Structure formats: structure tokens, C-alpha cells
């Protein structure tokens, strides 16, 4: 009974939004000359694309059917019905400023806007503008003004130009904080399966022998989602602290929107210690993946033995839960018996 209960415990989904949520809109506008503009854009929540902008029609291509439901529920629908006006204004503003500042074409304007929702519920909105690859101005949310991001006449000019448009500032504060936050919540409500997808990592430990006196233990962890992961080496059951003998790649994307990582530990051959790679990931609940290094005579054989380590904490919680269930069941039985009597 206990293993089943533990399994159930692990499968209970955690309360949503334990991680910071970053909603970002990227827009790149290329002005080849004074009369044309090409605009590309897309929105992402974390690493999941939500929609993209059709450069020809400026229509939004929603990346999943549930995005429509999420948009309908939040302010996003109102914003969606007005964003083409914003795009036209943007093109006009860039041309006006370009003319006043005597800018040379082609011109590239990039915008990154959105918000970050912290697990504690606070929201930080942002709206950054870059020109030809360099930060130009950023909106200061809550202060209703813009800040130059470089010391140039152009940045000052754009700042002054935008500061005068008070109607925009008021709207920006609302969109970047209140609308953005409610949009993240409704995206999670309808797109839970995609956004809160959990895929367990697969880990393999093998060795490389660059020279007879050196042994590199490689722990290859792949196929996991979401991105945050923790990979440690255990020497005789003790975590190997960070140091020169420990190396790890960055977490890199796979083609199927999962991630991979390698951690390398340099050891002396036949040092008499036991080694294991430990992987901690949200998809494993409270458990860890423990892959021991099976040192053979040649020390080169790959180890694919995967063991699951139930952490002491999880076991304690599980036992406690089981105990509570039992007391409750006993109580229920007692009550039934009383009724029958
Ligand atoms: C402006 O650029 C576009 C796209 O490159 C081109 O088709 C158009 O002819 C150009 N217009 C002028 C006036 O140069
Ligand atoms: C909420 O969390 C963010 C970071 O995630 C932190 O900067 C901020 O101070 C926190 N606010 C409160 C009220 O705890
Ligand atoms: C760790 O990586 C750095 C940079 O790639 C390399 O110079 C170093 O030798 C590596 N150390 C080990 C133990 O693999």
C-alpha cells in the first residue's frame, strides 16, 4: 500500500506558477526606405510560442487553439482589436523621428515588451526599444516616462517625443502590468497541458579516457522539460562540490522542445571511490534519478543502470500522509459501524 500512496503523492500536480513567468513580445521592424516597412513579431510565454504576426497581413497566427480562449477571457481581446492602430502609429512615429533626426535608411527598430510574474504575485512590466541593434529607450513602468538607454541625440529625441504622449503612458502601465498578468493566468488556465508539460530526463553515465592517467566521467542528461534541472556528482554518496574537476555544459535545446545537458567529472582511475550522477528535475517530483558509474576492468563500459532514489524527505512526507489516511479510514469505518449499530 505504501508504494502506491507514494506514487500518488508524486503524481499530485504542484500548485501552478511556482516558477517566475516571463511573457515577452518581440517585434522587429525593418524600414528599407522612407516609404516601406516590414514588421515581424512573436509572443512567447517562457519558451512556448503563443502567437506570431503575419508580416503580410499583420494578422495574428495563434500557435495553439487554446490561445483563442485565453485571449477571449482577458483584456487581450481589447488589445488585439487595437494593435493594428498601434502598428500604424509606430510606423508613423519612426518616420517622423527619422525625418527630424535625419536618420539614414535602412533602419531597424526592435521592441521587446511584456512582463515577468513572480511566484509571490508581483509583476514587473517592461518595454524596451532598440535601434540598429543598440538599446535606445526603455519605458519606466509606474513612472509614466521613458529613459534614454544610450547617450545620443537620437535617444534624447525619442524620449522627449514619447514622454509628450501621456495617453500612451497611462495605457502602457495598464497593459504591461495588469493586462499582462491576467493574460499569463488565462494562458495557464487554457494551455495548462502545454505550458506545464513535464517530461522526465533520461540519464546515462559513461567514461572518456583522454590519457591513461585521466578518466573523465560523463553524465548525459537529455529529453527533459521544463528547462530547470540540477545535476550533481556523488563520490561515495557525498555531493562533489564545485571545483576545477567538475564541468558542465549549458542547458541546450533539443529539436522536440526538450533540453539536454552534460556534466563531466575528472577523476583518477582506480581511486577506489564510487561515483554516481544525480539528477533532480520537477518531472520527478521529490525523487532523484541516480545513475551509478559501474566501473568495469577497462573502466570504459557505459553504465545504463538507472536507479531511483526516494529522498528521505519524500519518504517522511509519504509515511505521514499514509498515516493520516489510515487514521481517517479507521475513523470512517468506526462511524459506519456506529451507524450500523
Ligand atoms: C522601398 O523599399 C521597398 C522594399 O525594399 C521597395 O520595394 C521600394 O521600391 C522602395 N521604395 C523606394 C521609393 O525606394
Ligand atoms: C517578489 O519576488 C521578486 C523576485 O521574484 C522580488 O524582487 C520582490 O521583492 C518580491 N516582492 C515581495 C513583496 O515579496
Ligand atoms: C572544463 O571546461 C574547460 C573549458 O571548456 C576546459 O578548459 C577544462 O579542461 C574542462 N575541465 C574538465 C575537468 O573537463
Short mmCIF file of C-alpha atoms and ligand atoms in Angstrom, two decimals:
data_model
loop_
_atom_site.label_atom_id
_atom_site.label_comp_id
_atom_site.label_asym_id
_atom_site.label_seq_id
_atom_site.Cartn_x
_atom_site.Cartn_y
_atom_site.Cartn_z
CA UNK A 1 0.00 0.00 0.00
CA UNK A 2 2.74 2.43 0.87
CA UNK A 3 4.43 2.42 -2.57
CA UNK A 4 1.09 3.14 -4.25
CA UNK A 5 0.45 6.02 -1.90
CA UNK A 6 3.92 7.39 -2.55
CA UNK A 7 3.31 7.17 -6.27
CA UNK A 8 0.03 9.03 -5.87
CA UNK A 9 1.78 11.64 -3.81
CA UNK A 10 4.33 12.20 -6.56
CA UNK A 11 1.67 12.46 -9.23
CA UNK A 12 -0.25 15.18 -7.42
CA UNK A 13 0.42 18.26 -9.55
CA UNK A 14 2.12 21.09 -7.72
CA UNK A 15 0.23 24.35 -7.44
CA UNK A 16 0.70 26.32 -10.64
CA UNK A 17 3.12 29.16 -11.21
CA UNK A 18 5.81 28.19 -8.73
CA UNK A 19 8.36 29.48 -11.22
CA UNK A 20 8.62 33.09 -12.44
CA UNK A 21 6.56 33.51 -15.62
CA UNK A 22 8.04 35.62 -18.40
CA UNK A 23 5.70 36.81 -21.15
CA UNK A 24 7.54 38.53 -23.98
CA UNK A 25 6.56 40.15 -27.24
CA UNK A 26 9.32 40.61 -29.80
CA UNK A 27 8.84 42.90 -32.73
CA UNK A 28 11.35 43.70 -35.44
CA UNK A 29 10.53 46.47 -37.90
CA UNK A 30 12.73 46.98 -40.92
CA UNK A 31 12.41 50.24 -42.84
CA UNK A 32 14.31 49.78 -46.12
CA UNK A 33 13.45 53.36 -47.13
CA UNK A 34 11.09 56.16 -46.19
CA UNK A 35 8.10 54.54 -47.87
CA UNK A 36 8.05 50.89 -46.79
CA UNK A 37 8.12 48.89 -43.57
CA UNK A 38 8.41 45.16 -42.90
CA UNK A 39 7.25 44.05 -39.48
CA UNK A 40 7.78 40.64 -37.88
CA UNK A 41 6.70 39.70 -34.40
CA UNK A 42 6.02 36.89 -32.00
CA UNK A 43 4.96 36.36 -28.40
CA UNK A 44 6.29 33.71 -26.06
CA UNK A 45 5.47 32.60 -22.54
CA UNK A 46 8.69 31.14 -21.18
CA UNK A 47 9.94 29.11 -24.15
CA UNK A 48 6.49 28.37 -25.62
CA UNK A 49 5.39 30.43 -28.61
CA UNK A 50 1.88 31.86 -28.14
CA UNK A 51 1.36 33.66 -31.45
CA UNK A 52 3.23 35.21 -34.32
CA UNK A 53 2.48 38.14 -36.56
CA UNK A 54 1.81 37.53 -40.23
CA UNK A 55 4.17 40.06 -41.86
CA UNK A 56 1.94 40.44 -44.93
CA UNK A 57 -1.47 40.97 -43.28
CA UNK A 58 -0.45 41.92 -39.72
CA UNK A 59 -2.91 39.26 -38.54
CA UNK A 60 -2.06 37.17 -35.51
CA UNK A 61 -1.36 33.48 -36.14
CA UNK A 62 -2.23 31.74 -32.87
CA UNK A 63 0.15 28.88 -32.12
CA UNK A 64 -2.44 26.72 -30.28
CA UNK A 65 -6.26 26.59 -30.39
CA UNK A 66 -6.47 27.36 -26.66
CA UNK A 67 -4.75 30.73 -27.14
CA UNK A 68 -8.06 32.00 -28.59
CA UNK A 69 -9.90 31.07 -25.37
CA UNK A 70 -7.21 32.69 -23.25
CA UNK A 71 -7.35 35.89 -25.30
CA UNK A 72 -11.15 35.99 -25.10
CA UNK A 73 -11.01 35.85 -21.32
CA UNK A 74 -8.55 38.65 -20.63
CA UNK A 75 -8.03 42.23 -21.76
CA UNK A 76 -6.05 40.75 -24.62
CA UNK A 77 -9.13 40.78 -26.86
CA UNK A 78 -9.45 44.54 -26.49
CA UNK A 79 -5.75 44.92 -27.14
CA UNK A 80 -5.95 42.59 -30.14
CA UNK A 81 -8.63 44.73 -31.73
CA UNK A 82 -6.43 47.81 -31.41
CA UNK A 83 -2.92 46.60 -32.12
CA UNK A 84 -3.05 47.42 -35.82
CA UNK A 85 -3.57 51.07 -34.84
CA UNK A 86 -0.51 50.77 -32.62
CA UNK A 87 1.46 49.30 -35.54
CA UNK A 88 0.42 52.10 -37.89
CA UNK A 89 1.33 54.69 -35.26
CA UNK A 90 4.68 53.01 -34.72
CA UNK A 91 5.48 53.23 -38.42
CA UNK A 92 4.41 56.89 -38.45
CA UNK A 93 6.45 57.74 -35.31
CA UNK A 94 9.56 56.09 -36.70
CA UNK A 95 9.22 58.02 -39.95
CA UNK A 96 8.60 61.33 -38.11
CA UNK A 97 11.59 60.82 -35.81
CA UNK A 98 13.68 59.58 -38.73
CA UNK A 99 12.93 62.74 -40.66
CA UNK A 100 13.55 65.07 -37.68
CA UNK A 101 16.80 63.33 -36.75
CA UNK A 102 17.91 62.88 -40.35
CA UNK A 103 18.37 59.13 -39.87
CA UNK A 104 19.92 57.07 -42.63
CA UNK A 105 17.94 54.19 -44.14
CA UNK A 106 17.68 51.22 -43.89
CA UNK A 107 16.52 51.46 -40.29
CA UNK A 108 15.88 48.54 -37.94
CA UNK A 109 13.73 49.06 -34.85
CA UNK A 110 13.37 46.22 -32.35
CA UNK A 111 10.92 46.15 -29.47
CA UNK A 112 10.77 43.75 -26.56
CA UNK A 113 7.76 44.17 -24.30
CA UNK A 114 5.97 42.13 -21.69
CA UNK A 115 6.05 41.27 -18.04
CA UNK A 116 7.50 38.91 -15.51
CA UNK A 117 5.15 37.48 -12.91
CA UNK A 118 6.91 36.34 -9.73
CA UNK A 119 5.64 33.42 -7.66
CA UNK A 120 4.81 35.97 -4.92
CA UNK A 121 2.34 37.64 -7.33
CA UNK A 122 4.29 40.82 -8.09
CA UNK A 123 4.56 41.82 -11.75
CA UNK A 124 7.38 43.68 -13.45
CA UNK A 125 6.47 45.15 -16.83
CA UNK A 126 8.98 46.26 -19.46
CA UNK A 127 9.05 47.90 -22.88
CA UNK A 128 12.47 48.28 -24.47
CA UNK A 129 13.27 49.81 -27.83
CA UNK A 130 16.47 49.28 -29.81
CA UNK A 131 17.65 50.96 -32.97
CA UNK A 132 20.02 49.14 -35.35
CA UNK A 133 20.85 46.62 -32.64
CA UNK A 134 21.61 49.04 -29.78
CA UNK A 135 19.30 49.83 -26.84
CA UNK A 136 17.69 53.21 -27.41
CA UNK A 137 14.93 53.92 -24.88
CA UNK A 138 13.01 51.97 -22.23
CA UNK A 139 9.68 52.72 -20.64
CA UNK A 140 9.76 53.22 -16.87
CA UNK A 141 6.65 51.41 -15.71
CA UNK A 142 4.73 53.25 -13.00
CA UNK A 143 6.65 56.49 -13.55
CA UNK A 144 4.90 57.23 -16.85
CA UNK A 145 8.10 58.28 -18.55
CA UNK A 146 10.80 56.98 -20.83
CA UNK A 147 14.51 56.65 -20.11
CA UNK A 148 17.28 57.02 -22.68
CA UNK A 149 19.43 53.88 -22.81
CA UNK A 150 22.35 55.48 -24.62
CA UNK A 151 23.95 58.91 -24.65
CA UNK A 152 22.88 60.18 -28.00
CA UNK A 153 20.84 62.94 -29.52
CA UNK A 154 18.54 60.33 -31.03
CA UNK A 155 17.79 58.67 -27.69
CA UNK A 156 17.04 62.05 -26.12
CA UNK A 157 14.84 63.00 -29.02
CA UNK A 158 12.84 59.77 -28.94
CA UNK A 159 12.48 60.03 -25.17
CA UNK A 160 11.13 63.59 -25.42
CA UNK A 161 8.87 62.60 -28.30
CA UNK A 162 7.36 59.68 -26.35
CA UNK A 163 7.18 61.49 -22.99
CA UNK A 164 4.79 64.02 -24.54
CA UNK A 165 2.33 61.26 -25.41
CA UNK A 166 0.73 60.96 -21.98
CA UNK A 167 -2.22 58.94 -23.27
CA UNK A 168 0.19 56.20 -24.31
CA UNK A 169 1.97 56.13 -20.94
CA UNK A 170 -1.24 55.62 -19.00
CA UNK A 171 -2.24 52.78 -21.27
CA UNK A 172 1.24 51.21 -21.12
CA UNK A 173 1.15 50.97 -17.32
CA UNK A 174 -2.15 49.15 -17.52
CA UNK A 175 -1.18 46.79 -20.34
CA UNK A 176 2.29 45.93 -19.08
CA UNK A 177 1.22 45.12 -15.56
CA UNK A 178 -2.49 44.38 -15.13
CA UNK A 179 -3.39 43.02 -18.59
CA UNK A 180 -0.13 41.11 -18.92
CA UNK A 181 -0.58 39.40 -15.56
CA UNK A 182 -4.19 38.40 -16.26
CA UNK A 183 -3.14 37.17 -19.71
CA UNK A 184 -0.50 34.89 -18.17
CA UNK A 185 -3.12 33.48 -15.80
CA UNK A 186 -5.63 32.79 -18.57
CA UNK A 187 -2.95 31.24 -20.79
CA UNK A 188 -2.17 28.84 -17.94
CA UNK A 189 -5.84 28.14 -17.42
CA UNK A 190 -6.45 27.03 -21.02
CA UNK A 191 -2.99 25.88 -22.04
CA UNK A 192 -2.06 24.02 -18.89
CA UNK A 193 -1.17 20.82 -20.74
CA UNK A 194 1.34 22.58 -22.96
CA UNK A 195 2.66 25.20 -20.57
CA UNK A 196 3.01 22.92 -17.56
CA UNK A 197 4.24 19.93 -19.58
CA UNK A 198 6.60 17.70 -17.60
CA UNK A 199 8.93 15.31 -19.41
CA UNK A 200 11.29 13.16 -17.37
CA UNK A 201 15.00 13.18 -18.08
CA UNK A 202 16.93 10.16 -19.27
CA UNK A 203 20.46 9.94 -17.88
CA UNK A 204 23.44 7.85 -18.92
CA UNK A 205 26.91 7.73 -17.38
CA UNK A 206 29.95 6.76 -19.44
CA UNK A 207 33.68 7.39 -19.37
CA UNK A 208 36.23 9.02 -21.63
CA UNK A 209 39.91 8.24 -21.24
CA UNK A 210 41.91 11.13 -22.70
CA UNK A 211 45.16 9.62 -21.31
CA UNK A 212 46.00 6.59 -19.09
CA UNK A 213 46.29 8.81 -16.03
CA UNK A 214 42.98 10.59 -16.63
CA UNK A 215 39.43 9.44 -16.52
CA UNK A 216 36.51 11.67 -17.40
CA UNK A 217 33.11 10.55 -16.18
CA UNK A 218 30.36 11.96 -18.36
CA UNK A 219 26.75 12.20 -17.25
CA UNK A 220 24.50 12.86 -20.21
CA UNK A 221 21.01 14.04 -19.26
CA UNK A 222 18.51 14.59 -22.03
CA UNK A 223 14.88 14.80 -23.07
CA UNK A 224 13.62 16.79 -20.09
CA UNK A 225 11.13 19.64 -19.89
CA UNK A 226 10.89 22.28 -18.46
CA UNK A 227 14.40 23.64 -18.59
CA UNK A 228 15.47 23.99 -14.92
CA UNK A 229 17.45 20.93 -13.84
CA UNK A 230 20.09 20.10 -11.27
CA UNK A 231 22.85 17.58 -11.98
CA UNK A 232 25.37 16.61 -9.29
CA UNK A 233 28.08 14.02 -8.90
CA UNK A 234 28.20 11.91 -5.75
CA UNK A 235 31.54 10.50 -4.53
CA UNK A 236 30.89 7.67 -2.05
CA UNK A 237 27.41 9.15 -1.63
CA UNK A 238 28.66 12.67 -0.90
CA UNK A 239 27.98 15.56 -3.28
CA UNK A 240 31.15 16.65 -5.11
CA UNK A 241 31.45 20.43 -4.50
CA UNK A 242 32.06 22.78 -7.45
CA UNK A 243 35.73 22.81 -8.43
CA UNK A 244 38.16 22.53 -11.33
CA UNK A 245 37.49 18.79 -11.77
CA UNK A 246 33.80 19.45 -12.37
CA UNK A 247 32.46 20.76 -15.67
CA UNK A 248 29.05 21.16 -17.17
CA UNK A 249 27.68 22.33 -20.50
CA UNK A 250 24.92 24.88 -20.67
CA UNK A 251 21.39 23.51 -20.87
CA UNK A 252 20.86 23.16 -24.61
CA UNK A 253 17.60 22.73 -26.55
CA UNK A 254 16.65 19.55 -28.42
CA UNK A 255 14.58 19.71 -31.59
CA UNK A 256 11.43 18.48 -29.80
CA UNK A 257 11.34 21.31 -27.24
CA UNK A 258 13.05 19.32 -24.53
CA UNK A 259 16.51 20.06 -23.16
CA UNK A 260 19.83 18.34 -22.62
CA UNK A 261 22.94 18.83 -20.52
CA UNK A 262 26.25 17.09 -19.88
CA UNK A 263 28.19 17.14 -16.67
CA UNK A 264 31.81 15.96 -16.68
CA UNK A 265 33.82 14.91 -13.62
CA UNK A 266 37.58 14.36 -13.91
CA UNK A 267 38.77 11.52 -11.63
CA UNK A 268 41.94 9.48 -11.12
CA UNK A 269 41.50 5.93 -12.48
CA UNK A 270 41.19 3.19 -9.82
CA UNK A 271 40.97 5.70 -6.95
CA UNK A 272 38.77 3.28 -5.00
CA UNK A 273 35.79 5.64 -4.77
CA UNK A 274 32.31 5.00 -6.04
CA UNK A 275 30.68 7.60 -8.27
CA UNK A 276 27.12 8.35 -9.26
CA UNK A 277 25.35 11.07 -11.19
CA UNK A 278 22.28 12.53 -9.51
CA UNK A 279 19.59 14.37 -11.48
CA UNK A 280 16.88 16.48 -9.86
CA UNK A 281 14.03 17.74 -12.01
CA UNK A 282 10.44 18.92 -11.44
CA UNK A 283 9.08 15.99 -13.52
CA UNK A 284 10.49 13.57 -10.92
CA UNK A 285 8.52 15.06 -8.04
CA UNK A 286 10.51 14.64 -4.85
CA UNK A 287 12.60 11.82 -6.33
CA UNK A 288 16.04 11.96 -7.90
CA UNK A 289 17.42 9.96 -10.76
CA UNK A 290 20.57 8.22 -9.56
CA UNK A 291 22.90 6.72 -12.17
CA UNK A 292 25.91 4.95 -10.66
CA UNK A 293 29.17 4.74 -12.53
CA UNK A 294 29.69 1.00 -13.00
CA UNK A 295 33.46 0.81 -13.07
CA UNK A 296 34.47 -2.25 -15.09
CA UNK A 297 38.04 -3.57 -15.56
CA UNK A 298 38.63 -1.31 -18.52
CA UNK A 299 36.73 1.47 -16.88
CA UNK A 300 35.16 2.32 -20.21
CA UNK A 301 31.91 0.42 -20.24
CA UNK A 302 28.86 2.60 -20.38
CA UNK A 303 26.54 2.38 -17.49
CA UNK A 304 22.86 2.45 -18.22
CA UNK A 305 21.78 1.27 -14.82
CA UNK A 306 19.20 3.71 -13.65
CA UNK A 307 18.08 3.64 -10.10
CA UNK A 308 15.53 5.77 -8.46
CA UNK A 309 16.39 7.30 -5.14
CA UNK A 310 13.49 8.25 -2.99
CA UNK A 311 14.67 11.12 -0.90
CA UNK A 312 14.31 10.86 2.82
CA UNK A 313 12.10 13.92 2.90
CA UNK A 314 9.64 12.47 0.40
CA UNK A 315 9.53 9.19 2.30
CA UNK A 316 8.78 11.01 5.52
CA UNK A 317 6.03 13.03 3.90
CA UNK A 318 4.66 9.89 2.27
CA UNK A 319 4.65 7.97 5.52
CA UNK A 320 2.94 10.85 7.27
CA UNK A 321 0.33 11.08 4.54
CA UNK A 322 -0.24 7.34 4.69
CA UNK A 323 -0.64 7.53 8.44
CA UNK A 324 -3.14 10.34 8.11
CA UNK A 325 -5.10 8.41 5.50
CA UNK A 326 -5.18 5.37 7.74
CA UNK A 327 -6.41 7.28 10.74
CA UNK A 328 -9.06 8.87 8.57
CA UNK A 329 -10.14 5.49 7.12
CA UNK A 330 -10.25 3.97 10.60
CA UNK A 331 -12.36 6.92 11.71
CA UNK A 332 -14.74 6.44 8.77
CA UNK A 333 -15.07 2.72 9.49
CA UNK A 334 -15.79 3.45 13.10
CA UNK A 335 -18.50 5.90 12.11
CA UNK A 336 -20.11 3.38 9.74
CA UNK A 337 -20.05 0.80 12.46
CA UNK A 338 -21.69 3.23 14.87
CA UNK A 339 -24.42 3.90 12.35
CA UNK A 340 -24.98 0.21 11.79
CA UNK A 341 -25.20 -0.45 15.50
C1 LIG B 1 11.46 50.86 -50.71
O1 LIG B 1 11.85 49.51 -50.42
C2 LIG B 1 10.97 48.55 -50.94
C3 LIG B 1 11.40 47.19 -50.41
O2 LIG B 1 12.76 47.03 -50.45
C4 LIG B 1 10.95 48.61 -52.46
O3 LIG B 1 10.09 47.64 -52.98
C5 LIG B 1 10.51 50.00 -52.87
O4 LIG B 1 10.59 50.13 -54.29
C6 LIG B 1 11.37 51.07 -52.23
N1 LIG B 1 10.80 52.38 -52.49
C7 LIG B 1 11.54 53.42 -52.84
C8 LIG B 1 10.82 54.70 -53.07
O5 LIG B 1 12.76 53.35 -52.96
C1 LIG B 2 8.61 39.15 -5.08
O1 LIG B 2 9.63 38.42 -5.77
C2 LIG B 2 10.53 39.23 -6.53
C3 LIG B 2 11.53 38.34 -7.22
O2 LIG B 2 10.96 37.18 -7.71
C4 LIG B 2 11.24 40.22 -5.62
O3 LIG B 2 12.10 41.04 -6.38
C5 LIG B 2 10.23 41.06 -4.90
O4 LIG B 2 10.89 41.90 -3.99
C6 LIG B 2 9.22 40.19 -4.16
N1 LIG B 2 8.19 41.05 -3.59
C7 LIG B 2 7.62 40.83 -2.41
C8 LIG B 2 6.57 41.82 -1.99
O5 LIG B 2 7.96 39.89 -1.70
C1 LIG B 3 36.21 22.27 -18.30
O1 LIG B 3 35.98 23.09 -19.45
C2 LIG B 3 37.02 23.97 -19.75
C3 LIG B 3 36.57 24.82 -20.92
O2 LIG B 3 36.00 24.05 -21.93
C4 LIG B 3 38.31 23.18 -20.05
O3 LIG B 3 39.37 24.06 -20.30
C5 LIG B 3 38.63 22.30 -18.86
O4 LIG B 3 39.75 21.49 -19.15
C6 LIG B 3 37.47 21.40 -18.52
N1 LIG B 3 37.72 20.63 -17.32
C7 LIG B 3 37.41 19.35 -17.22
C8 LIG B 3 37.69 18.71 -15.93
O5 LIG B 3 36.90 18.72 -18.15
#
